[in-house]
CSV table of C-alpha atoms and ligand atoms in Angstrom, one decimal:
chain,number,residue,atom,x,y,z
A,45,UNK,CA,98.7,113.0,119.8
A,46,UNK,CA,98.1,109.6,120.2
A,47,UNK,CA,100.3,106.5,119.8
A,48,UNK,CA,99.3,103.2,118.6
A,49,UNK,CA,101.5,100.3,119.9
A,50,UNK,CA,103.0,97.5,117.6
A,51,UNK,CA,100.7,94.9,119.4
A,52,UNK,CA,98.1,96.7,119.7
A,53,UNK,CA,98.3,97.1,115.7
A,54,UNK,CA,98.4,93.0,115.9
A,55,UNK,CA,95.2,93.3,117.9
A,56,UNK,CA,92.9,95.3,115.9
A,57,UNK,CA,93.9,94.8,112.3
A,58,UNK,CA,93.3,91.9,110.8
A,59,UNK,CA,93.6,90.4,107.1
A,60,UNK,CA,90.0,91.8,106.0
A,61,UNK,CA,90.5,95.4,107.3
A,62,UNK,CA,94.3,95.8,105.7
A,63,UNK,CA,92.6,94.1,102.7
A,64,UNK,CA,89.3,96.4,102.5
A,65,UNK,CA,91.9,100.1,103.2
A,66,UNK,CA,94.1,98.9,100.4
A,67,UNK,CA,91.6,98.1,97.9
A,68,UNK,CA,90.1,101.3,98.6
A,69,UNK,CA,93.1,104.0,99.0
A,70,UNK,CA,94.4,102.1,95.2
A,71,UNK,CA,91.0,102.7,94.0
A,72,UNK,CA,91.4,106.3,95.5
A,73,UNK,CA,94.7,106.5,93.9
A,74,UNK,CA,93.3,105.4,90.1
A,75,UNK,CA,90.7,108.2,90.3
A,76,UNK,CA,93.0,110.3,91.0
A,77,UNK,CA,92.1,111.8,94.9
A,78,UNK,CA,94.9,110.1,96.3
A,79,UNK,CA,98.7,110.4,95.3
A,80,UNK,CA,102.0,109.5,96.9
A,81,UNK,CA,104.9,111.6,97.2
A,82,UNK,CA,108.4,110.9,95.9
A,83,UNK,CA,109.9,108.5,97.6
A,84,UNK,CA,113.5,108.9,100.2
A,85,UNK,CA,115.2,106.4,100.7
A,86,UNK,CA,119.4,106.6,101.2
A,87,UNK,CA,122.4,104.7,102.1
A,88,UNK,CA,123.0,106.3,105.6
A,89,UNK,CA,126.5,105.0,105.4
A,90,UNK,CA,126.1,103.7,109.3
A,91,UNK,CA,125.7,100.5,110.3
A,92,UNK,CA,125.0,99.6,106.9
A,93,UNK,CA,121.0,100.6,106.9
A,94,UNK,CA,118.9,102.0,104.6
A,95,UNK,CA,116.4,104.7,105.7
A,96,UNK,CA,113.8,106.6,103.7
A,97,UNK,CA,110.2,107.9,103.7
A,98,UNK,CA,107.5,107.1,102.1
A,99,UNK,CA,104.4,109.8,102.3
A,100,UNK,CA,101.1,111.2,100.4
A,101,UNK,CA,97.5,112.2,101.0
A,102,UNK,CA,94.2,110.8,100.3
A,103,UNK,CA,91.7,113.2,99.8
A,104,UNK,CA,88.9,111.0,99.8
A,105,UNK,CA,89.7,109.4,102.9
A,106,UNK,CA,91.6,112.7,104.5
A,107,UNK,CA,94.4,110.8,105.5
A,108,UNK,CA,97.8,112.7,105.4
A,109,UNK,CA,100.7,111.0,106.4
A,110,UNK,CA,104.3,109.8,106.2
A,111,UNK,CA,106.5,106.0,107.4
A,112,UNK,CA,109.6,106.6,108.3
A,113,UNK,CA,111.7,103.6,108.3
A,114,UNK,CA,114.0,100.8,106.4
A,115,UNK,CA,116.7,98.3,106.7
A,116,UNK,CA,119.1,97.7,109.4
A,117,UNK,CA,121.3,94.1,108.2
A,118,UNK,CA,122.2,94.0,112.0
A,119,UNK,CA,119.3,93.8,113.6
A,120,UNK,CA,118.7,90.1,113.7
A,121,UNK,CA,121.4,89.8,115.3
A,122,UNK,CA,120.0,91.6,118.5
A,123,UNK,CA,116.8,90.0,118.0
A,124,UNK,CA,115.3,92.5,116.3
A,125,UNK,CA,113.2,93.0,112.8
A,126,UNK,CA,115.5,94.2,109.9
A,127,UNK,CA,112.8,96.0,108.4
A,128,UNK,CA,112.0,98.9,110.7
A,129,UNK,CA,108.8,101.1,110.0
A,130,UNK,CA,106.7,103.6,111.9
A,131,UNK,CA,103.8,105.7,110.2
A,132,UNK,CA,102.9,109.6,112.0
A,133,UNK,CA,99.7,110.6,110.7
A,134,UNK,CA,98.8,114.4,110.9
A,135,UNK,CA,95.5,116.1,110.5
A,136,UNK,CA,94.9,117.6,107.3
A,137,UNK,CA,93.1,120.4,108.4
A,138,UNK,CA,95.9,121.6,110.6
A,139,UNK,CA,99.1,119.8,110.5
A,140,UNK,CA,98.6,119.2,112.9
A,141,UNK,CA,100.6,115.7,114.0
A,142,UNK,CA,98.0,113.1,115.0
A,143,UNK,CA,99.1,110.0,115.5
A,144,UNK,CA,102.8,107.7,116.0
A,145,UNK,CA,101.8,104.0,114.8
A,146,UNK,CA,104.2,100.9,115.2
A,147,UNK,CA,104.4,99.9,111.5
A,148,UNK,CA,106.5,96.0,111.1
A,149,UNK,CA,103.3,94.2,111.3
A,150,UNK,CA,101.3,96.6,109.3
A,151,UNK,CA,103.7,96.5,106.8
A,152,UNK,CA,103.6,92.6,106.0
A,153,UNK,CA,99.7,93.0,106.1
A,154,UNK,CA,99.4,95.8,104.1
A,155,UNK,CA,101.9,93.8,101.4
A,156,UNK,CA,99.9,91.0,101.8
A,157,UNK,CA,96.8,92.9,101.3
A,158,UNK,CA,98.3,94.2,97.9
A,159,UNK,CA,98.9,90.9,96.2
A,160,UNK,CA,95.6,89.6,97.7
A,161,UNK,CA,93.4,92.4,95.8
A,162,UNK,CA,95.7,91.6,92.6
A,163,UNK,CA,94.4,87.8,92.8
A,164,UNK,CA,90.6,89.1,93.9
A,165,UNK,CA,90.7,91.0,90.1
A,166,UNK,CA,92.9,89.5,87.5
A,167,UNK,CA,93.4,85.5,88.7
A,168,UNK,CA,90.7,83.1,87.1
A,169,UNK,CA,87.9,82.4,89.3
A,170,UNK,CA,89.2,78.8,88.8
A,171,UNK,CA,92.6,78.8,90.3
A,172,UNK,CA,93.5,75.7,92.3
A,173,UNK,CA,97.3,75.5,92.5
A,174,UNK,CA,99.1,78.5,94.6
A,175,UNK,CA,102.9,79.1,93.7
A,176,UNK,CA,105.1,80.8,96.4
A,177,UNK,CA,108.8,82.1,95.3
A,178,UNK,CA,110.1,83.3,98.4
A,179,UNK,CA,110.4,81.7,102.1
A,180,UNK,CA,111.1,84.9,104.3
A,181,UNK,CA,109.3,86.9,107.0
A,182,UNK,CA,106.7,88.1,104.4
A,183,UNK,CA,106.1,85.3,102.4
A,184,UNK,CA,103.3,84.1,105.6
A,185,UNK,CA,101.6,86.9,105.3
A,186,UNK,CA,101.5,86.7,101.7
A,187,UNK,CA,100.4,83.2,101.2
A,188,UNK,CA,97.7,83.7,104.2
A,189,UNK,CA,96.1,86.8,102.4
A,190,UNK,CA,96.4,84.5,99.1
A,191,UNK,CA,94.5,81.5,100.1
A,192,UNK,CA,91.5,83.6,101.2
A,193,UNK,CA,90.7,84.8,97.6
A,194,UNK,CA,89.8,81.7,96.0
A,195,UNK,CA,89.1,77.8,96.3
A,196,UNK,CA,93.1,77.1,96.3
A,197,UNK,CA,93.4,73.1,96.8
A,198,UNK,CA,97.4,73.0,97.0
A,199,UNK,CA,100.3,75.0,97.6
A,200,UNK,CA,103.7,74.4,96.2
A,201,UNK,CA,106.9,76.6,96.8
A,202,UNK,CA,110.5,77.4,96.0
A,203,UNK,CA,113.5,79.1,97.8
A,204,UNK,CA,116.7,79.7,97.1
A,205,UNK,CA,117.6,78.8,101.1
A,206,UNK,CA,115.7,75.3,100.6
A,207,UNK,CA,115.9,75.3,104.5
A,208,UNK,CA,113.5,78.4,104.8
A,209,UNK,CA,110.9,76.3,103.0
A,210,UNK,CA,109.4,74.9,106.3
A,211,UNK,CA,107.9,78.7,106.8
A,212,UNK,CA,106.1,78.1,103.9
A,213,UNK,CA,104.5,74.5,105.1
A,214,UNK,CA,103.7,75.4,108.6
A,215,UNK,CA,101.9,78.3,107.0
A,216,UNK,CA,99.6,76.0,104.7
A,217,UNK,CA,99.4,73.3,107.6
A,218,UNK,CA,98.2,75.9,109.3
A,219,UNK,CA,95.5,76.7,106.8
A,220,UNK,CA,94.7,73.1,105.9
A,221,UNK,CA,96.0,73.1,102.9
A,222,UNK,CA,98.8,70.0,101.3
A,223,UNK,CA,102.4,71.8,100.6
A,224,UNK,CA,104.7,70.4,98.1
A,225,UNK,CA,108.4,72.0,97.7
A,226,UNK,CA,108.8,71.7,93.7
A,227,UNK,CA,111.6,72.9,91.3
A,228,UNK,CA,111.0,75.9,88.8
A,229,UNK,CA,109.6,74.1,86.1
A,230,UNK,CA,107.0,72.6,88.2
A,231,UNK,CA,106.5,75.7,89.9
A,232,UNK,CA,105.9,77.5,86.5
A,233,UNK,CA,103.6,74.8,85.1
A,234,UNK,CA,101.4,73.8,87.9
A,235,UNK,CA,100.7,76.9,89.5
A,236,UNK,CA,97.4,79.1,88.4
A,237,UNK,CA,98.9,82.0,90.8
A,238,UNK,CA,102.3,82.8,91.7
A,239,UNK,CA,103.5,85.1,94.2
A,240,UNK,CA,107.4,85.9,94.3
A,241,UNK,CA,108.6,87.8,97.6
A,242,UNK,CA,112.5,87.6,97.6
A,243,UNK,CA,115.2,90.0,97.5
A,244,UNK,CA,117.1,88.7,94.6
A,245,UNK,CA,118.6,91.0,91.8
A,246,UNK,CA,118.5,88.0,89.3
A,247,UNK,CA,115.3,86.6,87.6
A,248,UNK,CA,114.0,83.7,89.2
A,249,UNK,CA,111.0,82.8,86.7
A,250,UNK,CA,111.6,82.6,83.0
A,251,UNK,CA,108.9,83.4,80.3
A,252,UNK,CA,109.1,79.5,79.1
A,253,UNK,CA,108.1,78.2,83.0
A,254,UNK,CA,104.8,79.6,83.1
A,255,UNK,CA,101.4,78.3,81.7
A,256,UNK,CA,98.8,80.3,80.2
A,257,UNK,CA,96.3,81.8,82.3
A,258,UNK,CA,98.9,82.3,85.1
A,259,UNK,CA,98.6,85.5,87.5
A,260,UNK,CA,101.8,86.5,89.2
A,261,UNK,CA,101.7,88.7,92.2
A,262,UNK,CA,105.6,90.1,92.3
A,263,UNK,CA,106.3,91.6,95.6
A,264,UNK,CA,109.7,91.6,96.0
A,265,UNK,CA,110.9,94.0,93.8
A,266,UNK,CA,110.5,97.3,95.4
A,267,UNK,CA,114.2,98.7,94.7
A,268,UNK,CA,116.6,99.8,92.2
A,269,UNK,CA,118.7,96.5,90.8
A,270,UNK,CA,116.3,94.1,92.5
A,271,UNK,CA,114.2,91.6,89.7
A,272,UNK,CA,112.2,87.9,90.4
A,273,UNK,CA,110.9,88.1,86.4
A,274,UNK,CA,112.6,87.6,83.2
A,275,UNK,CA,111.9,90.6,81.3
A,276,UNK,CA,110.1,88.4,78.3
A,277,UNK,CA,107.9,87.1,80.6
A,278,UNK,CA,107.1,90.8,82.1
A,279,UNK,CA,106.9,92.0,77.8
A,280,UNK,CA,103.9,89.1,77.2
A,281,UNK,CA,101.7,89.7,80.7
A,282,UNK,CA,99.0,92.0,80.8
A,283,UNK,CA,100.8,94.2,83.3
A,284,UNK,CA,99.4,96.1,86.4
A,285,UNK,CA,100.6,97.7,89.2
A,286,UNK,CA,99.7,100.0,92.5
A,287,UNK,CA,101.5,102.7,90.6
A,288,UNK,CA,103.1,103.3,87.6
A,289,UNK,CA,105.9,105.7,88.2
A,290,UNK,CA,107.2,103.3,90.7
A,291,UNK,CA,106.8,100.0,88.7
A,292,UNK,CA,109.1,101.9,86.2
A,293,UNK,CA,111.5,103.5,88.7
A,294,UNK,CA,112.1,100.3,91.7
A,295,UNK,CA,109.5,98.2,90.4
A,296,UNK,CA,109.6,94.7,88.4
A,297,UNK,CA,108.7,97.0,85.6
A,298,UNK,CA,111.8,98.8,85.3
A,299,UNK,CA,114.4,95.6,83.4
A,300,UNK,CA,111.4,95.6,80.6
A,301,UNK,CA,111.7,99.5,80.2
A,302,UNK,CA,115.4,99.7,80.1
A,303,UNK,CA,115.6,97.1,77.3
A,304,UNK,CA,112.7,98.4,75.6
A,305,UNK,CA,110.3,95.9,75.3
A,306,UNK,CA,107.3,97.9,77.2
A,307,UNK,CA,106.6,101.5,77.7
A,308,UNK,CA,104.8,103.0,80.7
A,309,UNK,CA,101.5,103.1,79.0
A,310,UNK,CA,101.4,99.4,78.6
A,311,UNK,CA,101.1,99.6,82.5
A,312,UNK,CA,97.7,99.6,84.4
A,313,UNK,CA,97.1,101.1,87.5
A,314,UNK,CA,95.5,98.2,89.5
A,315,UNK,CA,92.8,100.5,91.1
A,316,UNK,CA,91.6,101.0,87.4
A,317,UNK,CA,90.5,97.8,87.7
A,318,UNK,CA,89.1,98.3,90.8
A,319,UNK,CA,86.9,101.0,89.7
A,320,UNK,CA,85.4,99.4,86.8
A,321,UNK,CA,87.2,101.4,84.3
A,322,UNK,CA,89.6,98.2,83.0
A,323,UNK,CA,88.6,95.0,82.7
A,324,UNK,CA,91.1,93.4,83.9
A,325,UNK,CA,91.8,90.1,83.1
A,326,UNK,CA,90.1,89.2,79.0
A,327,UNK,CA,90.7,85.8,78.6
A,328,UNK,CA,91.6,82.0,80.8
A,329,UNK,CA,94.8,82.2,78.3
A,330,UNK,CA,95.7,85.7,79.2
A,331,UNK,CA,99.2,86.4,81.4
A,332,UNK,CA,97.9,88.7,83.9
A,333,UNK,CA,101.1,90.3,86.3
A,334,UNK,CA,100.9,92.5,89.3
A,335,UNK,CA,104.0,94.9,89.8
A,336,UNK,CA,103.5,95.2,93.9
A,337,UNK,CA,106.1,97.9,94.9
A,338,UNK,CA,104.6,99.3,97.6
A,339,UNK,CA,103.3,102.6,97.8
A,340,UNK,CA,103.1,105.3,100.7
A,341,UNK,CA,99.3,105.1,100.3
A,342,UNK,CA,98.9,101.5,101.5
A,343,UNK,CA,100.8,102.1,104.7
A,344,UNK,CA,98.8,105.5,105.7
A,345,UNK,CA,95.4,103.6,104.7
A,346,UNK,CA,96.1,100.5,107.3
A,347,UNK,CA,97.6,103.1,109.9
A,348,UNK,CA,94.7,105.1,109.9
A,349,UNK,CA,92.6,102.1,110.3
A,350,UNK,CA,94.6,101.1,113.0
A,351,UNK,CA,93.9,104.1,114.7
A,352,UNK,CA,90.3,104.2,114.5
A,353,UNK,CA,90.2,101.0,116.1
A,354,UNK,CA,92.3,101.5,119.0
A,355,UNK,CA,90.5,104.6,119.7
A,356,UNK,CA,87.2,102.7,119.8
A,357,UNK,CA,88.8,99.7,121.8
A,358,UNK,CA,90.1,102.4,124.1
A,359,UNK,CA,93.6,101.2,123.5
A,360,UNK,CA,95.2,104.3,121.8
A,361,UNK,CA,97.8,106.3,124.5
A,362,UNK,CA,96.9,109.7,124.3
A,363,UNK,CA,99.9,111.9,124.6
A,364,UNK,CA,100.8,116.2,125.3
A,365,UNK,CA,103.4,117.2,122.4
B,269,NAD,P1,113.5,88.1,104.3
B,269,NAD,O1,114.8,88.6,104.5
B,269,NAD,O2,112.8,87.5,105.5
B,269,NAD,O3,113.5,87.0,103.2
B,269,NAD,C1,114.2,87.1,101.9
B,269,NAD,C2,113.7,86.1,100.9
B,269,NAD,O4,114.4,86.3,99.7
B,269,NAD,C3,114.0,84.7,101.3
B,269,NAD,O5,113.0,83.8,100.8
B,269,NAD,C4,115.4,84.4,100.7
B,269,NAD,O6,115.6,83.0,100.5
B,269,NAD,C5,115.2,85.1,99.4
B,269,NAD,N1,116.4,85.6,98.8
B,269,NAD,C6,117.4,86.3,99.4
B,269,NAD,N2,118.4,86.5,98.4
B,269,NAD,C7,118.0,85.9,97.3
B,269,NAD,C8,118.5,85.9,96.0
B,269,NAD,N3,119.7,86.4,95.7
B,269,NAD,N4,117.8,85.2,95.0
B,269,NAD,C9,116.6,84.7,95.3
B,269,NAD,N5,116.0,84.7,96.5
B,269,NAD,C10,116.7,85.3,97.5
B,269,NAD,O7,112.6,89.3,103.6
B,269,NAD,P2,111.1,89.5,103.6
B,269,NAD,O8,110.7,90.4,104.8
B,269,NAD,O9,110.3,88.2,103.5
B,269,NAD,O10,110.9,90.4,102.3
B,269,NAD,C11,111.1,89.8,101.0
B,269,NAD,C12,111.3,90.9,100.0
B,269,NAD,O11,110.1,91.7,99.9
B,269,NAD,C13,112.4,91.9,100.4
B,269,NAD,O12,113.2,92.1,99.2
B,269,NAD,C14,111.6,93.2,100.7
B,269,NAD,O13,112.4,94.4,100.4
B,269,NAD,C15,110.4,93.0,99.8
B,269,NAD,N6,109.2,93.8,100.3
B,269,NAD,C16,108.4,94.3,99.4
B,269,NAD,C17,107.3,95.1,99.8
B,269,NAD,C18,106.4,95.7,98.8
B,269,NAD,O14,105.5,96.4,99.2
B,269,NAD,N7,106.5,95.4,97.5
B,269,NAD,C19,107.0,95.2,101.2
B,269,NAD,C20,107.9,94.6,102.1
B,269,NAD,C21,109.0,93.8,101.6
């Protein structure tokens, strides 16, 4: 079995390999040769974490697979992540297990990845003005990912911790790019795409905020309770997501299906879009949303990635079970 380090996962995958596995295990997933398993994920009523898997296969890329992992509030505290993740692949042929990969970074860049292929299909080719709701660990990775999918002249951004907001402008001084922190309204109206990535359990964006021709990326919401979007402004997008029965379940999805204003059919798998079999976006008026909940699939499709590379970089440790 071999094991692929945490850094060495910083080493080899960048954002245009995360961004070319995702793309390809959601197109996989549309056509219907890859599928995720029901999700775990429990309370394990010690040191107040939350631990789950998350686990599928993709047929078309034979990747088999589970990540094992999830929230530990304490952990910052001893100057570690919160978010714990590691990914075992096993050999579909056998069961053989095949490899243990170091999953924090590869999660950010495979949720990054996510919302980037959303803005690749559905945002209008003209989008100048990036919104960011959201300041945390991810929201670098997110806006990174964002910028490189079209001619974006500006970032502005919002946080409910206003002193988190300096993440967001050492990420698009980084990138060259002006920051401005704006209020809601301004958010709503000036920005072509939004991206939320917050843990709240409130809506943060209100249908009367946003322009036409807006595409949001919401990538927070990947629990039970959790919510970034009024559920009027979810009812009058042209929704999408990586996968309908968990946009319904712990998606954004799930406040506009409890109060009745969508049904699951209104909801498109991204990768149909992907394949050619949606269109996508129809108008430069149209709402477009993507329901980002984050699927199994995404994080078996980086880690195998991953792996390949560090085998071929020689930096893969080789171990007896
Ligand atoms: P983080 O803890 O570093 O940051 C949390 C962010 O949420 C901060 O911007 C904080 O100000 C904001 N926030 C906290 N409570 C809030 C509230 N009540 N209302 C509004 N904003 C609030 O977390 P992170 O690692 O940046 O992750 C952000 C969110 O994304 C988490 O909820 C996480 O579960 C989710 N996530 C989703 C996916 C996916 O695939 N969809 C993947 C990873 C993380």
């Amino acid at each position: 079995m071999l094991i692929v380090k945490e850094e060495i996962c910083r080493e080899v995958i960048g954002r245009t390999e995360a961004f070319r596995a995702v793309e390809d295990v959601f197109a996989a997933m549309a056509s219907g040769k890859a599928y995720n398993f029901p999700v775990i994920r429990e309370a394990i009523g010690y040191a107040d974490a939350l631990y789950g898997f998350k686990s599928g296969f993709d047929k078309a890329g034979l990747v088999l697979g589970l990540k094992a992992g999830g929230y530990w509030p304490g952990n910052e505290a001893r100057g570690l992540t919160n978010h714990q993740s590691t990914i075992f692949l096993f050999d579909p042929d056998t069961g053989q297990p095949k490899a243990m990969v170091g999953a924090n970074y590869l999660t950010a860049v495979r949720t990054a990845a996510a919302s980037s292929v959303s803005i690749k299909h559905l945002a209008r080719s003209n989008s100048k003005v990036l919104g960011m709701i959201g300041a945390g660990f991810q929201s670098a990775f997110q806006m990174q990912a964002a910028l490189e999918q079209r001619n974006f002249e500006k970032v502005i951004g919002w946080n409910l911790h206003s002193e988190m907001l300096s993440r967001l402008e050492e990420t698009a001084s980084d990138a060259g790019i002006p920051f401005e922190a704006v209020d809601l309204d301004r958010l709503g109206r000036e920005a072509d795409v939004i991206i939320s990535i917050t843990s709240s359990f409130d809506p943060i964006i209100m249908k009367a905020q946003i322009s036409p021709g807006t595409h949001l990326a919401c990538m927070g919401t990947d629990t039970k309770g959790k919510q970034e979007v009024d559920a009027e402004l979810f009812a009058i997008a042209t929704v999408f997501t990586d996968e309908i029965a968990q946009s319904i379940s712990i998606g954004e999805a799930q406040h506009a299906i409890a109060i009745g204003l969508i049904k699951d059919t209104d909801i498109t798998p991204i990768g149909a879009v992907i394949n050619g079999d949606h269109k996508g976006r129809t108008s430069d008026d149209e709402i477009t949303l993507f329901d980002g909940t984050g699927v199994g699939l995404q994080d078996l499709a980086v880690a195998s990635v991953a792996v390949e590379l560090a085998i071929k970089h020689g930096k893969a440790t080789e171990i007896d079970l």
